[in-house]
Amino acid sequence: MNIWNITIHNIKSKPLYSFLSIFTLSLSIMLLLGIQQLKFSFKNQIENNLGNIDLVIGAKGSPLQLVLASILHLDNPTGNISYEEAKKIGTHPMVTSAVPISYGDNYKNYRIVGTTKEYMSIYNAELNTGRAVKASLEVVLGATVAQKLNLKIGDTLVSAHGLIDNSIDVHSDKLTIVGVLKPTQKVIDRLIITNLESVWDVHEHKHHNHHETHEQHEDHKEITSLLVTFKSPRALLTFPNKVNKSTNMQAALPKYELTKLYEYTSVGFKTISWIAYIILVISCLTIFINFYKMVKERAFHLAILRTYGATNFQLIKTLIYEALFIVFIAFLTGVLLVKIGMYFVLNTMQTNVQPNILKELPFQNILEIAMLILSMVIVSVTVAIYPLLSMNISTILSHEK
């Protein structure tokens, strides 16, 4: 007796039941995997990219927007602040480091960030090839940028104004690639790093008065934000309030803002997860009803197979194989739907969010979901085939007319 042939025949003989089982199961798998991937990606962005940044200082506005724009690079900045004012903060006795960043341009949707050499140490970033930026109009590429755009040392690029790729407002200055960073799995992988002078020169050199001295020119420089690290956590109690009240700048606590955002989004994550579990239960009930009905309807045929030498174990195997086949097809369909769904959402969003902020779900998480689904299906099938275990062959055959 070829068990696989019988299994395929059983699935083909009831296409509607098979389709409903696969459809509902794959839908629950899609939702569970999708939500898990979003949660994992979100947590990864928060945990990996904060580094030792205690405070973000920038223009007044939404503190969450300031954090998203300055640390995760997922939003527009709230404005600019005076570089001279920002430098004073770096001299405060409570401050260990104050790293300035300035941005407002992009190259093919990847942000160009002007900063100092201390910025790379926040993410423990190291050069893979080439050297660090030494002069204006030189850039170092994050690993993702170099890979996705197929750029190498010596290539030049022309930046576009704004944070979304466009061919209308393009700068005339060419930026030369002098280095490429090693992959870090952090936000710096998708950034183009340069010095502050490059950003200033690209935006302002044509507006400068030729008689203006270097010192006068420096006085009105602006940056986007300042990433601050304190010597002691106690500074968090007083320093942000002091900045907010005594200056025209805004101080935002990144850990607080991102944790609050995660708590808000977790409500939605949990809601969708519960919907997925409800669909999973419905799917298992569909499978249970399907198999239970099949055992009842085919009792005579199963009894005939027993008379030809088939054991209960062999008959049960045909049903188990059918269930496994349904789970396998449903899981592949669910994974495929997640991939298509994520790709569609990211490519239709009118933002500068890069697709690589989504992290692949660890195999362990996928395995846990797969084992949960498989366990529920096996329980459903086991309960459904109980009549088969207590089947009385002679009684069934004698009642067949």
XYZ file of C-alpha atoms in Angstrom:
401
model
C 0.000 0.000 0.000
C 1.500 3.320 -1.106
C 0.651 5.703 1.723
C 1.706 8.854 -0.147
C -0.523 7.967 -3.124
C -3.485 7.495 -0.793
C -2.645 10.797 0.950
C -2.569 12.767 -2.317
C -5.767 11.063 -3.460
C -7.526 12.023 -0.211
C -6.472 15.675 -0.590
C -7.627 15.802 -4.230
C -10.947 14.131 -3.418
C -12.019 17.025 -1.145
C -10.509 20.190 -2.711
C -12.758 22.634 -0.841
C -11.887 21.285 2.601
C -8.210 21.121 1.669
C -8.263 24.702 0.338
C -10.008 26.044 3.455
C -7.555 24.238 5.725
C -4.521 25.561 3.843
C -5.961 29.068 3.456
C -6.874 29.645 7.113
C -3.676 28.027 8.343
C -1.452 30.060 5.991
C -3.301 33.263 6.988
C -2.586 32.681 10.676
C 1.043 31.804 9.870
C 1.401 34.992 7.809
C 0.061 37.163 10.639
C 2.143 35.442 13.336
C 5.386 35.572 11.347
C 4.709 39.122 10.144
C 4.049 40.474 13.617
C 7.056 38.643 15.047
C 9.290 40.094 12.338
C 8.025 43.625 12.925
C 8.486 43.309 16.699
C 11.960 41.847 16.293
C 12.972 44.571 13.821
C 11.604 47.299 16.085
C 13.405 45.980 19.161
C 16.581 45.562 17.141
C 16.422 49.196 16.018
C 15.975 50.351 19.613
C 18.528 48.119 21.305
C 21.291 48.189 18.697
C 21.217 51.823 17.670
C 21.010 53.656 20.982
C 24.550 52.710 21.920
C 25.624 54.926 24.801
C 23.556 57.934 23.703
C 21.820 59.400 26.767
C 20.369 62.564 25.271
C 19.575 64.086 21.881
C 19.578 67.866 21.573
C 18.043 69.600 18.575
C 15.530 72.208 17.458
C 12.304 72.505 19.411
C 9.415 70.346 18.245
C 8.355 66.749 18.786
C 10.877 64.920 21.014
C 9.960 61.577 19.420
C 10.511 63.015 15.947
C 13.896 64.345 17.051
C 14.914 60.897 18.347
C 13.645 59.012 15.290
C 15.368 61.445 12.948
C 18.695 61.711 14.793
C 19.242 58.123 15.979
C 17.194 55.765 13.796
C 17.100 58.120 10.773
C 13.447 57.281 10.153
C 11.936 60.761 10.202
C 12.598 64.341 9.159
C 14.567 66.587 11.538
C 12.795 69.186 13.665
C 15.122 71.904 12.352
C 18.666 73.161 12.899
C 20.529 74.517 15.910
C 23.580 76.738 16.275
C 26.847 74.848 16.197
C 28.393 77.401 18.570
C 25.623 76.807 21.132
C 25.928 73.061 20.728
C 29.698 73.139 21.308
C 29.140 74.817 24.699
C 27.136 71.797 25.834
C 30.119 69.568 25.077
C 32.221 71.499 27.611
C 29.805 70.883 30.489
C 31.414 68.896 33.363
C 28.573 66.350 33.313
C 29.106 65.524 29.637
C 31.458 62.779 28.465
C 30.933 63.362 24.757
C 28.713 65.477 22.503
C 28.773 64.341 18.888
C 27.274 66.780 16.348
C 25.457 65.513 13.272
C 24.208 67.473 10.292
C 22.098 66.099 7.480
C 19.525 67.101 4.916
C 20.792 65.456 1.740
C 20.623 61.962 0.325
C 22.034 59.801 -2.426
C 19.503 57.347 -3.848
C 17.494 57.501 -0.583
C 20.518 56.894 1.657
C 21.157 59.760 4.061
C 24.403 61.724 3.987
C 25.432 62.567 7.548
C 28.072 65.134 8.410
C 29.684 64.524 11.776
C 32.972 64.095 13.625
C 35.226 61.051 13.966
C 33.600 60.203 17.334
C 30.356 59.266 15.565
C 31.697 55.908 14.369
C 32.663 54.912 17.904
C 28.995 55.136 18.995
C 28.293 52.097 16.815
C 31.712 50.461 17.183
C 32.072 50.856 13.423
C 35.384 49.994 11.764
C 36.746 50.501 8.292
C 36.643 47.501 5.998
C 38.583 49.132 3.181
C 40.035 52.566 2.535
C 40.530 55.306 5.093
C 38.582 57.780 7.210
C 37.388 61.156 5.957
C 40.162 63.763 6.104
C 38.970 66.582 3.884
C 35.768 68.228 2.738
C 33.723 66.399 0.078
C 35.071 62.984 1.095
C 32.688 60.256 2.298
C 32.760 56.832 3.921
C 29.993 54.391 3.051
C 28.064 52.149 5.397
C 28.244 48.466 4.446
C 24.655 48.294 3.185
C 25.048 51.391 1.015
C 28.179 50.025 -0.640
C 26.579 46.646 -1.254
C 23.164 47.820 -2.481
C 24.501 50.547 -4.766
C 27.602 48.610 -5.837
C 29.941 51.493 -4.983
C 33.654 51.304 -4.296
C 36.544 53.497 -3.228
C 37.332 56.197 -5.772
C 33.776 56.457 -7.093
C 32.066 59.834 -6.934
C 28.471 60.684 -6.198
C 26.304 63.792 -6.367
C 23.909 64.379 -3.492
C 20.309 65.523 -3.788
C 18.714 67.996 -1.414
C 16.185 66.492 0.974
C 15.837 63.001 2.402
C 14.083 61.431 -0.593
C 15.858 60.727 -3.866
C 15.090 63.285 -6.569
C 16.627 64.631 -9.758
C 15.312 68.190 -9.405
C 17.375 69.690 -6.574
C 20.827 68.168 -7.102
C 24.043 69.729 -5.789
C 26.929 70.437 -8.131
C 29.685 69.287 -5.773
C 30.940 65.734 -6.237
C 31.590 63.611 -3.170
C 34.449 61.127 -3.369
C 34.307 57.749 -1.644
C 37.445 57.131 0.433
C 36.347 54.241 2.646
C 33.781 51.515 3.312
C 32.751 50.341 6.784
C 32.423 46.789 8.032
C 28.850 45.538 8.575
C 27.549 46.345 12.063
C 23.840 45.412 11.761
C 23.128 48.953 12.979
C 21.790 52.136 11.448
C 25.242 53.285 10.355
C 25.232 50.488 7.747
C 22.719 52.489 5.694
C 24.342 55.905 6.068
C 26.891 57.854 4.054
C 29.299 59.457 6.508
C 31.244 62.651 5.877
C 32.523 65.578 7.958
C 30.576 68.667 8.949
C 32.566 70.824 6.527
C 31.286 68.792 3.568
C 27.660 69.472 4.489
C 28.330 73.152 5.067
C 30.331 73.542 1.850
C 27.738 71.798 -0.311
C 24.927 73.975 1.028
C 26.542 77.302 1.705
C 29.751 77.923 -0.216
C 28.041 79.643 -3.109
C 26.220 81.993 -0.714
C 29.321 83.163 1.156
C 30.594 86.693 0.905
C 34.103 86.470 -0.537
C 35.293 89.070 2.007
C 33.907 87.058 4.924
C 36.653 85.716 7.214
C 36.837 82.063 8.254
C 36.009 83.021 11.857
C 32.931 84.976 10.807
C 31.876 82.071 8.612
C 32.167 79.617 11.509
C 30.043 81.774 13.810
C 26.764 81.081 12.047
C 27.236 77.411 11.271
C 24.321 75.117 12.031
C 23.927 71.420 12.757
C 20.869 69.197 12.957
C 21.365 67.692 16.394
C 23.786 66.711 19.115
C 24.194 63.192 20.535
C 25.172 63.448 24.196
C 26.662 60.918 26.615
C 26.848 61.695 30.340
C 29.455 60.755 32.911
C 26.740 59.785 35.378
C 23.048 58.814 35.034
C 22.264 61.487 37.624
C 22.703 64.109 34.926
C 19.513 62.831 33.291
C 17.512 64.233 36.209
C 18.486 67.872 35.714
C 20.328 68.410 32.444
C 17.419 67.897 29.956
C 15.149 70.260 31.894
C 17.874 72.889 32.014
C 18.369 72.732 28.238
C 14.634 72.913 27.536
C 14.075 75.928 29.812
C 17.208 78.028 29.381
C 17.935 77.604 25.649
C 16.023 77.690 22.364
C 16.950 74.029 21.879
C 15.144 70.825 22.836
C 16.524 67.888 24.819
C 14.943 64.483 24.258
C 15.610 61.223 26.108
C 15.948 58.509 23.426
C 15.402 55.503 25.697
C 12.251 57.024 27.162
C 10.802 58.120 23.802
C 11.492 54.831 22.023
C 10.273 52.708 24.933
C 7.062 54.733 25.011
C 6.652 54.261 21.249
C 7.267 50.518 21.593
C 4.599 50.280 24.309
C 2.093 52.066 22.079
C 2.797 49.836 19.106
C 2.790 46.715 21.298
C -0.956 47.152 21.770
C -1.423 46.825 18.019
C 1.030 43.938 17.843
C -0.850 42.059 20.575
C -4.211 42.687 18.927
C -3.062 41.314 15.586
C -1.369 38.384 17.346
C -4.634 37.460 19.085
C -6.445 37.649 15.744
C -3.802 35.310 14.309
C -4.274 32.844 17.179
C -8.051 32.919 16.735
C -7.630 32.170 13.018
C -5.222 29.366 13.957
C -7.819 27.821 16.284
C -10.453 28.111 13.541
C -8.038 26.466 11.128
C -7.413 23.573 13.516
C -11.161 23.166 14.041
C -11.603 23.046 10.259
C -8.953 20.345 10.022
C -10.538 18.440 12.927
C -14.016 18.536 11.331
C -12.574 17.572 7.974
C -10.752 14.504 9.286
C -13.527 13.462 11.649
C -16.070 13.634 8.848
C -13.746 11.733 6.527
C -13.268 8.906 9.030
C -17.030 8.627 9.500
C -17.814 8.767 5.765
C -15.058 6.369 4.749
C -15.450 3.868 7.544
C -16.389 1.120 5.058
C -13.383 1.816 2.781
C -11.053 1.901 5.779
C -12.527 -1.394 6.980
C -11.878 -2.943 3.552
C -8.258 -1.796 3.752
C -8.005 -3.486 7.130
C -9.288 -6.763 5.668
C -6.544 -6.542 3.006
C -3.919 -6.452 5.720
C -3.546 -2.759 6.488
C -2.919 -2.057 10.159
C -4.442 0.725 12.235
C -1.013 2.337 12.316
C -0.822 2.413 8.503
C -4.278 3.975 8.249
C -3.404 6.563 10.860
C -0.183 7.324 8.958
C -2.187 8.222 5.846
C -4.128 10.798 7.869
C -1.026 12.107 9.645
C 0.757 12.460 6.298
C -2.203 14.378 4.946
C -2.093 16.731 7.917
C 1.670 17.206 7.541
C 1.259 17.912 3.844
C -1.357 20.583 4.598
C 0.864 22.168 7.283
C 3.879 22.154 4.946
C 2.008 23.822 2.077
C 0.345 26.297 4.443
C 3.683 27.219 6.055
C 5.358 27.819 2.699
C 2.374 29.912 1.601
C 2.421 31.889 4.870
C 6.143 32.652 4.588
C 5.718 33.684 0.953
C 2.807 35.984 1.861
C 4.931 37.625 4.581
C 7.743 38.306 2.103
C 5.359 39.697 -0.507
C 3.448 41.741 2.080
C 6.568 43.339 3.575
C 7.976 44.105 0.135
C 4.684 45.646 -0.995
C 4.273 47.790 2.132
C 7.833 49.118 2.076
C 7.742 49.886 -1.626
C 4.421 51.709 -1.492
C 5.192 53.832 1.577
C 5.987 57.402 0.561
C 8.915 57.749 2.941
C 12.653 57.430 2.896
C 12.554 54.298 5.050
C 14.992 51.741 3.706
C 13.822 48.123 3.339
C 16.881 46.813 5.172
C 15.637 48.148 8.510
C 13.559 44.955 8.569
C 15.579 42.179 10.103
C 15.089 38.549 9.197
C 13.343 36.685 11.961
C 15.757 34.317 13.762
C 15.335 30.649 12.861
C 14.514 29.832 16.484
C 11.448 32.129 16.393
C 10.262 30.582 13.124
C 10.802 27.102 14.563
C 8.781 27.947 17.681
C 5.824 29.113 15.575
C 6.130 26.043 13.332
C 6.176 23.682 16.334
C 3.153 25.418 17.888
C 1.143 25.073 14.685
C 2.269 21.500 14.111
C 1.358 20.530 17.688
C -2.119 22.037 17.400
C -2.747 20.310 14.075
C -1.541 16.945 15.381
C -3.822 17.260 18.421
C -6.747 18.093 16.116
C -6.013 15.101 13.883
C -5.474 12.750 16.836
C -8.869 13.632 18.293
C -10.508 13.378 14.869
C -9.213 9.877 14.143
C -10.263 8.412 17.498
C -13.223 6.602 15.819
C -10.683 4.832 13.610
C -8.941 3.356 16.654
C -12.184 1.939 18.013
C -13.444 0.765 14.612
C -15.143 -2.690 14.603
C -14.506 -4.111 11.136
C -17.144 -6.838 11.235
C -19.873 -4.466 12.414
C -19.070 -1.889 9.718
C -18.950 -4.481 6.925
C -22.173 -6.174 8.059
C -24.068 -2.870 8.027
C -22.894 -1.992 4.498
C -25.686 -2.609 2.029
